[in-house]
Short mmCIF file of C-alpha atoms and ligand atoms in Angstrom, two decimals:
data_model
loop_
_atom_site.label_atom_id
_atom_site.label_comp_id
_atom_site.label_asym_id
_atom_site.label_seq_id
_atom_site.Cartn_x
_atom_site.Cartn_y
_atom_site.Cartn_z
CA MET C 1 -6.04 -14.35 -72.76
CA ILE C 2 -6.13 -17.55 -70.70
CA ASP C 3 -8.79 -18.80 -68.32
CA LEU C 4 -8.25 -22.04 -66.45
CA HIS C 5 -11.18 -21.81 -64.03
CA THR C 6 -14.79 -21.30 -65.10
CA HIS C 7 -18.21 -22.73 -64.25
CA SER C 8 -21.32 -23.58 -66.22
CA ARG C 9 -24.85 -24.69 -65.44
CA ALA C 10 -23.47 -28.22 -65.15
CA SER C 11 -22.66 -27.04 -61.59
CA ASP C 12 -23.41 -23.62 -60.09
CA GLY C 13 -22.68 -21.36 -63.08
CA ALA C 14 -25.42 -19.36 -64.78
CA CYS C 15 -24.47 -20.05 -68.42
CA THR C 16 -24.68 -23.18 -70.47
CA PRO C 17 -21.24 -24.45 -71.50
CA ALA C 18 -21.81 -23.09 -75.03
CA GLU C 19 -22.84 -19.65 -73.71
CA LEU C 20 -19.75 -19.58 -71.52
CA VAL C 21 -17.52 -20.39 -74.49
CA ASN C 22 -19.18 -17.62 -76.53
CA LEU C 23 -18.43 -15.10 -73.78
CA ALA C 24 -14.85 -16.32 -73.49
CA ALA C 25 -14.38 -16.09 -77.25
CA ALA C 26 -15.70 -12.52 -77.25
CA ARG C 27 -13.12 -11.69 -74.57
CA GLY C 28 -10.30 -13.10 -76.70
CA VAL C 29 -9.66 -16.21 -74.59
CA THR C 30 -7.52 -18.71 -76.51
CA LEU C 31 -7.05 -21.35 -73.79
CA LEU C 32 -10.09 -22.23 -71.69
CA ALA C 33 -10.84 -24.70 -68.90
CA LEU C 34 -14.34 -25.55 -67.74
CA ALA C 35 -14.01 -26.74 -64.13
CA ASP C 36 -17.42 -27.43 -62.66
CA HIS C 37 -17.77 -28.56 -59.04
CA ASP C 38 -17.49 -32.35 -58.73
CA THR C 39 -18.83 -33.04 -62.22
CA THR C 40 -17.61 -33.34 -65.79
CA ALA C 41 -21.10 -33.21 -67.32
CA GLY C 42 -20.51 -29.93 -69.19
CA LEU C 43 -17.21 -30.85 -70.81
CA GLU C 44 -18.49 -32.37 -74.03
CA GLU C 45 -20.63 -29.35 -74.93
CA ALA C 46 -17.84 -26.94 -74.01
CA ALA C 47 -15.29 -28.88 -76.07
CA ALA C 48 -17.52 -28.76 -79.15
CA ALA C 49 -18.12 -25.02 -78.74
CA CYS C 50 -14.37 -24.44 -78.33
CA ARG C 51 -13.68 -26.39 -81.52
CA ALA C 52 -16.13 -24.13 -83.36
CA HIS C 53 -14.36 -21.02 -82.04
CA GLY C 54 -10.80 -22.30 -82.48
CA ILE C 55 -10.21 -22.09 -78.71
CA ARG C 56 -7.86 -24.63 -77.12
CA PHE C 57 -10.00 -26.45 -74.56
CA VAL C 58 -8.75 -27.90 -71.27
CA PRO C 59 -11.24 -30.43 -69.83
CA SER C 60 -11.23 -29.87 -66.08
CA VAL C 61 -13.06 -30.27 -62.78
CA GLU C 62 -13.04 -28.49 -59.40
CA ILE C 63 -12.99 -31.13 -56.68
CA SER C 64 -14.32 -30.45 -53.17
CA ALA C 65 -11.71 -31.57 -50.65
CA SER C 66 -11.37 -31.49 -46.88
CA TRP C 67 -8.28 -30.96 -44.81
CA GLU C 68 -8.58 -30.77 -41.04
CA HIS C 69 -12.26 -29.85 -41.35
CA LYS C 70 -11.51 -27.03 -43.78
CA THR C 71 -12.99 -27.22 -47.26
CA LEU C 72 -10.44 -26.74 -50.04
CA HIS C 73 -10.94 -26.77 -53.80
CA VAL C 74 -8.59 -28.73 -56.02
CA LEU C 75 -8.70 -28.13 -59.75
CA GLY C 76 -7.98 -31.07 -62.01
CA LEU C 77 -6.80 -29.50 -65.27
CA GLY C 78 -6.51 -31.48 -68.48
CA ILE C 79 -8.26 -34.60 -67.21
CA ASP C 80 -9.49 -37.57 -69.17
CA SER C 81 -13.12 -37.50 -68.05
CA GLY C 82 -13.51 -41.14 -69.04
CA ASN C 83 -11.21 -42.24 -66.23
CA THR C 84 -12.95 -44.65 -63.86
CA ALA C 85 -11.08 -43.71 -60.66
CA LEU C 86 -11.96 -40.06 -61.21
CA GLN C 87 -15.61 -40.73 -62.02
CA THR C 88 -16.04 -43.10 -59.07
CA GLY C 89 -14.66 -40.40 -56.78
CA LEU C 90 -16.84 -37.67 -58.24
CA THR C 91 -19.92 -39.88 -57.91
CA GLN C 92 -19.21 -40.22 -54.16
CA LEU C 93 -18.84 -36.46 -53.79
CA ARG C 94 -22.11 -35.79 -55.59
CA ALA C 95 -23.87 -38.23 -53.26
CA ARG C 96 -22.54 -36.25 -50.27
CA ARG C 97 -23.70 -33.02 -51.97
CA ASP C 98 -27.12 -34.53 -52.41
CA SER C 99 -27.55 -35.53 -48.75
CA ARG C 100 -26.15 -32.17 -47.66
CA ALA C 101 -28.68 -30.35 -49.88
CA LYS C 102 -31.54 -32.27 -48.25
CA GLU C 103 -30.26 -31.36 -44.79
CA ILE C 104 -29.71 -27.68 -45.69
CA GLY C 105 -33.28 -27.59 -47.02
CA ARG C 106 -34.65 -29.12 -43.81
CA ARG C 107 -32.73 -26.68 -41.63
CA LEU C 108 -33.74 -23.60 -43.62
CA GLU C 109 -37.35 -24.73 -43.70
CA ALA C 110 -37.24 -25.21 -39.92
CA ARG C 111 -36.21 -21.55 -39.83
CA GLY C 112 -39.34 -20.59 -41.71
CA ILE C 113 -37.91 -20.44 -45.20
CA ALA C 114 -40.56 -22.38 -47.04
CA GLY C 115 -39.61 -24.40 -50.09
CA ALA C 116 -35.85 -23.87 -49.73
CA GLY C 117 -34.95 -27.49 -50.43
CA ASN C 118 -37.06 -27.90 -53.55
CA GLY C 119 -36.33 -24.35 -54.62
CA ALA C 120 -32.56 -24.84 -54.66
CA ARG C 121 -32.98 -28.19 -56.39
CA GLU C 122 -35.11 -26.58 -59.10
CA LEU C 123 -32.52 -23.84 -59.64
CA ALA C 124 -29.85 -26.54 -59.98
CA ALA C 125 -31.99 -28.14 -62.70
CA GLY C 126 -30.35 -31.54 -62.48
CA ALA C 127 -26.85 -30.28 -61.64
CA PRO C 128 -25.28 -31.17 -58.28
CA VAL C 129 -26.81 -28.75 -55.75
CA SER C 130 -24.42 -26.05 -54.54
CA ARG C 131 -24.79 -23.62 -51.67
CA LEU C 132 -24.89 -20.99 -54.42
CA HIS C 133 -28.25 -22.41 -55.54
CA PHE C 134 -29.54 -21.97 -52.00
CA ALA C 135 -28.12 -18.44 -51.93
CA ARG C 136 -29.92 -17.61 -55.19
CA TYR C 137 -33.17 -19.00 -53.79
CA LEU C 138 -32.78 -16.92 -50.62
CA VAL C 139 -32.19 -13.74 -52.64
CA ASP C 140 -35.02 -14.47 -55.09
CA HIS C 141 -37.45 -14.91 -52.19
CA GLY C 142 -36.45 -11.81 -50.29
CA HIS C 143 -34.56 -13.49 -47.43
CA ALA C 144 -31.29 -11.73 -48.27
CA ARG C 145 -30.42 -8.66 -50.29
CA ASP C 146 -27.62 -10.26 -52.30
CA LEU C 147 -25.65 -13.50 -52.56
CA GLN C 148 -22.91 -12.29 -50.25
CA ARG C 149 -25.47 -11.57 -47.53
CA ALA C 150 -27.27 -14.87 -48.13
CA PHE C 151 -24.00 -16.67 -47.41
CA ARG C 152 -23.24 -14.51 -44.41
CA LYS C 153 -26.71 -14.85 -42.87
CA PHE C 154 -27.59 -18.45 -43.67
CA LEU C 155 -24.93 -20.61 -45.27
CA LYS C 156 -21.54 -19.98 -43.70
CA ARG C 157 -20.11 -21.91 -40.77
CA GLY C 158 -22.12 -21.20 -37.63
CA LYS C 159 -25.25 -20.15 -39.56
CA PRO C 160 -28.57 -22.04 -39.60
CA GLY C 161 -28.12 -23.56 -43.06
CA HIS C 162 -24.52 -24.64 -42.58
CA VAL C 163 -24.09 -28.40 -42.86
CA PRO C 164 -20.50 -29.61 -42.61
CA VAL C 165 -19.36 -32.30 -45.03
CA ILE C 166 -16.21 -34.36 -45.20
CA TRP C 167 -15.25 -34.18 -48.87
CA ALA C 168 -12.35 -35.98 -50.55
CA SER C 169 -8.98 -36.02 -48.78
CA LEU C 170 -6.21 -34.11 -50.56
CA GLU C 171 -4.57 -37.44 -51.38
CA GLU C 172 -7.80 -38.74 -52.94
CA ALA C 173 -8.42 -35.60 -54.96
CA VAL C 174 -4.85 -35.45 -56.30
CA GLY C 175 -4.85 -39.22 -56.86
CA TRP C 176 -8.02 -39.16 -58.98
CA ILE C 177 -6.70 -36.19 -61.00
CA HIS C 178 -3.36 -37.88 -61.65
CA ALA C 179 -5.07 -41.16 -62.52
CA ALA C 180 -6.99 -39.17 -65.15
CA GLY C 181 -3.76 -37.65 -66.51
CA GLY C 182 -4.41 -34.13 -65.16
CA GLN C 183 -2.56 -31.47 -63.22
CA ALA C 184 -3.73 -30.90 -59.63
CA VAL C 185 -3.96 -27.21 -58.79
CA LEU C 186 -5.07 -25.72 -55.46
CA ALA C 187 -7.76 -23.17 -56.34
CA HIS C 188 -7.85 -19.64 -54.87
CA PRO C 189 -5.32 -20.29 -52.06
CA LEU C 190 -5.90 -16.87 -50.47
CA ARG C 191 -9.68 -17.25 -50.26
CA TYR C 192 -9.87 -19.85 -47.50
CA ASP C 193 -9.93 -17.46 -44.59
CA LEU C 194 -6.72 -18.95 -43.16
CA ASN C 195 -3.97 -17.07 -41.39
CA ARG C 196 -0.50 -17.24 -42.89
CA SER C 197 0.80 -20.12 -40.80
CA LYS C 198 -2.35 -22.21 -41.43
CA LEU C 199 -2.12 -21.49 -45.15
CA LEU C 200 1.52 -22.60 -45.20
CA LYS C 201 0.39 -25.86 -43.55
CA VAL C 202 -2.26 -26.32 -46.23
CA LEU C 203 0.29 -25.72 -49.00
CA GLU C 204 2.68 -28.17 -47.36
CA ALA C 205 -0.08 -30.78 -47.12
CA PHE C 206 -1.06 -30.18 -50.74
CA LYS C 207 2.57 -30.55 -51.84
CA ALA C 208 2.92 -33.75 -49.79
CA ALA C 209 -0.27 -35.10 -51.38
CA GLY C 210 1.35 -34.65 -54.82
CA GLY C 211 -0.19 -31.31 -55.80
CA ASP C 212 1.34 -29.76 -58.91
CA GLY C 213 0.39 -26.12 -58.82
CA ILE C 214 -1.60 -23.34 -57.25
CA GLU C 215 -3.80 -20.64 -58.65
CA VAL C 216 -1.73 -17.48 -58.62
CA VAL C 217 -4.36 -15.27 -60.18
CA CYS C 218 -8.00 -15.87 -59.50
CA GLY C 219 -11.06 -13.83 -60.25
CA ARG C 220 -11.43 -10.81 -58.08
CA GLY C 221 -8.08 -11.24 -56.34
CA THR C 222 -6.06 -8.12 -55.58
CA LYS C 223 -2.54 -7.38 -56.75
CA GLU C 224 -1.33 -8.12 -53.18
CA GLU C 225 -3.01 -11.53 -53.30
CA HIS C 226 -1.39 -12.31 -56.65
CA LEU C 227 2.03 -11.43 -55.27
CA ALA C 228 1.49 -13.45 -52.10
CA ALA C 229 0.37 -16.49 -54.11
CA LEU C 230 3.34 -16.07 -56.44
CA GLU C 231 5.66 -16.10 -53.44
CA HIS C 232 4.01 -19.26 -52.07
CA ALA C 233 4.29 -20.97 -55.46
CA VAL C 234 8.01 -20.21 -55.67
CA ARG C 235 8.60 -21.36 -52.07
CA PHE C 236 6.92 -24.73 -52.58
CA GLY C 237 7.94 -25.29 -56.20
CA PHE C 238 4.39 -25.16 -57.54
CA SER C 239 3.57 -24.24 -61.10
CA GLY C 240 1.26 -21.27 -61.51
CA SER C 241 -2.28 -21.26 -62.83
CA LEU C 242 -4.75 -18.50 -63.48
CA GLY C 243 -8.49 -18.29 -63.90
CA SER C 244 -11.48 -16.06 -63.39
CA ASP C 245 -13.67 -18.48 -61.36
CA PHE C 246 -16.42 -17.16 -63.59
CA HIS C 247 -19.96 -18.11 -62.46
CA ALA C 248 -22.25 -15.55 -64.10
CA PRO C 249 -21.94 -12.55 -66.39
CA ALA C 250 -21.19 -9.42 -64.38
CA PRO C 251 -19.52 -6.20 -65.47
CA TYR C 252 -16.56 -6.76 -63.15
CA LEU C 253 -15.97 -10.40 -63.88
CA GLN C 254 -15.87 -11.85 -67.36
CA PRO C 255 -14.13 -15.03 -68.41
CA GLY C 256 -10.48 -14.38 -69.22
CA VAL C 257 -7.40 -13.28 -67.28
CA ASP C 258 -4.30 -11.51 -68.56
CA GLU C 259 -1.56 -14.14 -68.57
CA SER C 260 1.21 -11.59 -68.00
CA LEU C 261 0.02 -11.60 -64.37
CA VAL C 262 1.81 -14.91 -63.91
CA SER C 263 5.48 -14.21 -64.44
CA ASN C 264 8.57 -16.03 -63.11
CA LEU C 265 6.74 -19.32 -62.70
CA PRO C 266 6.51 -22.48 -64.72
CA PRO C 267 3.01 -22.01 -66.12
CA VAL C 268 0.82 -25.02 -65.44
CA TRP C 269 -0.59 -24.91 -68.96
CA GLN C 270 2.77 -25.92 -70.43
CA ARG C 271 2.38 -29.22 -68.61
CA LEU C 272 -1.04 -30.04 -70.02
CA ARG C 273 -1.39 -32.79 -72.53
CA ALA C 274 -2.10 -31.60 -76.05
P1 AMP W 1 -20.55 -25.52 -52.20
O1 AMP W 1 -19.41 -26.09 -52.99
O2 AMP W 1 -21.85 -26.12 -52.58
O3 AMP W 1 -20.31 -25.52 -50.73
O4 AMP W 1 -20.72 -24.00 -52.62
C1 AMP W 1 -19.62 -23.18 -52.73
C2 AMP W 1 -19.89 -22.19 -53.85
O5 AMP W 1 -20.64 -21.10 -53.36
C3 AMP W 1 -18.61 -21.59 -54.39
O6 AMP W 1 -18.13 -22.34 -55.45
C4 AMP W 1 -19.06 -20.24 -54.87
O7 AMP W 1 -19.62 -20.38 -56.16
C5 AMP W 1 -20.17 -19.89 -53.94
N1 AMP W 1 -19.81 -18.99 -52.82
C6 AMP W 1 -19.16 -19.32 -51.69
N2 AMP W 1 -19.07 -18.24 -50.86
C7 AMP W 1 -19.68 -17.23 -51.49
C8 AMP W 1 -19.95 -15.87 -51.16
N3 AMP W 1 -19.55 -15.34 -50.00
N4 AMP W 1 -20.63 -15.11 -52.06
C9 AMP W 1 -21.04 -15.64 -53.23
N5 AMP W 1 -20.82 -16.92 -53.58
C10 AMP W 1 -20.16 -17.70 -52.74
MN1 MN W 2 -19.16 -22.23 -57.34
MN1 MN W 3 -13.72 -22.78 -55.64
MN1 MN W 4 -14.67 -22.28 -58.86
#
């Protein structure tokens, strides 16, 4: 079992890095990447836990990027987290997250949702604030029935708590990842709500920016989505990656993905440094 996309409390996951590694070990994962949003703060703890379990660890990050006002996520797999270019870039992104969180809080509070700003910040507990922290606050305080609805009602484009941000360009994200010795992988390509021709443009732009691979299997994706992503990877000459995008324990989503789902492609993990 391989999982090259998971989250911990260092960003918007619910588990500590060590708890995440325990769950992955129980699932039989032998190759694991922790890829928190715009931060590498959880990597040291995860690496130590992986050593204790005999799991091969892939230090990673999920970088927020923007392309033509669309937000895209670029995974940096197998990065050297000590790299200065990477850390300087991530620091900028976290600053943008921080100002966005303040503005989301103000806008939700103006809509009568008291304490949203501080509430989300408390849930983040020192981690960069994610919209998922706001969604959890909204659910906890009875403003939405579940996370999905919290996003739909408050946080998505066109909703009161939506604050657009210009994240890293694709060239910046790929550049920082390559500077840190990693592989740049476009996360969940079929989850961006793009029609086919727009998605092909995104893949072309990612390729032109130096992108190495795309996620062929991700989390809750369907068989049709896996096949479509596989086809895109072959067309553009991308290597294939796979991951659960695990955020919190749930019966339908545990860390670990069956690697046989990625066939016929150069697997991205063969290109990772030892
Ligand atoms: P951010 O990077 O702060 O804009 O937040 C994006 C995060 O919110 C993603 O990484 C997911 O963890 C989560 N997310 C986005 N859309 C949804 C949704 N519809 N339901 C649940 N979680 C979501
Ligand atoms: Mn997330
Ligand atoms: Mn993502
Ligand atoms: Mn993710």
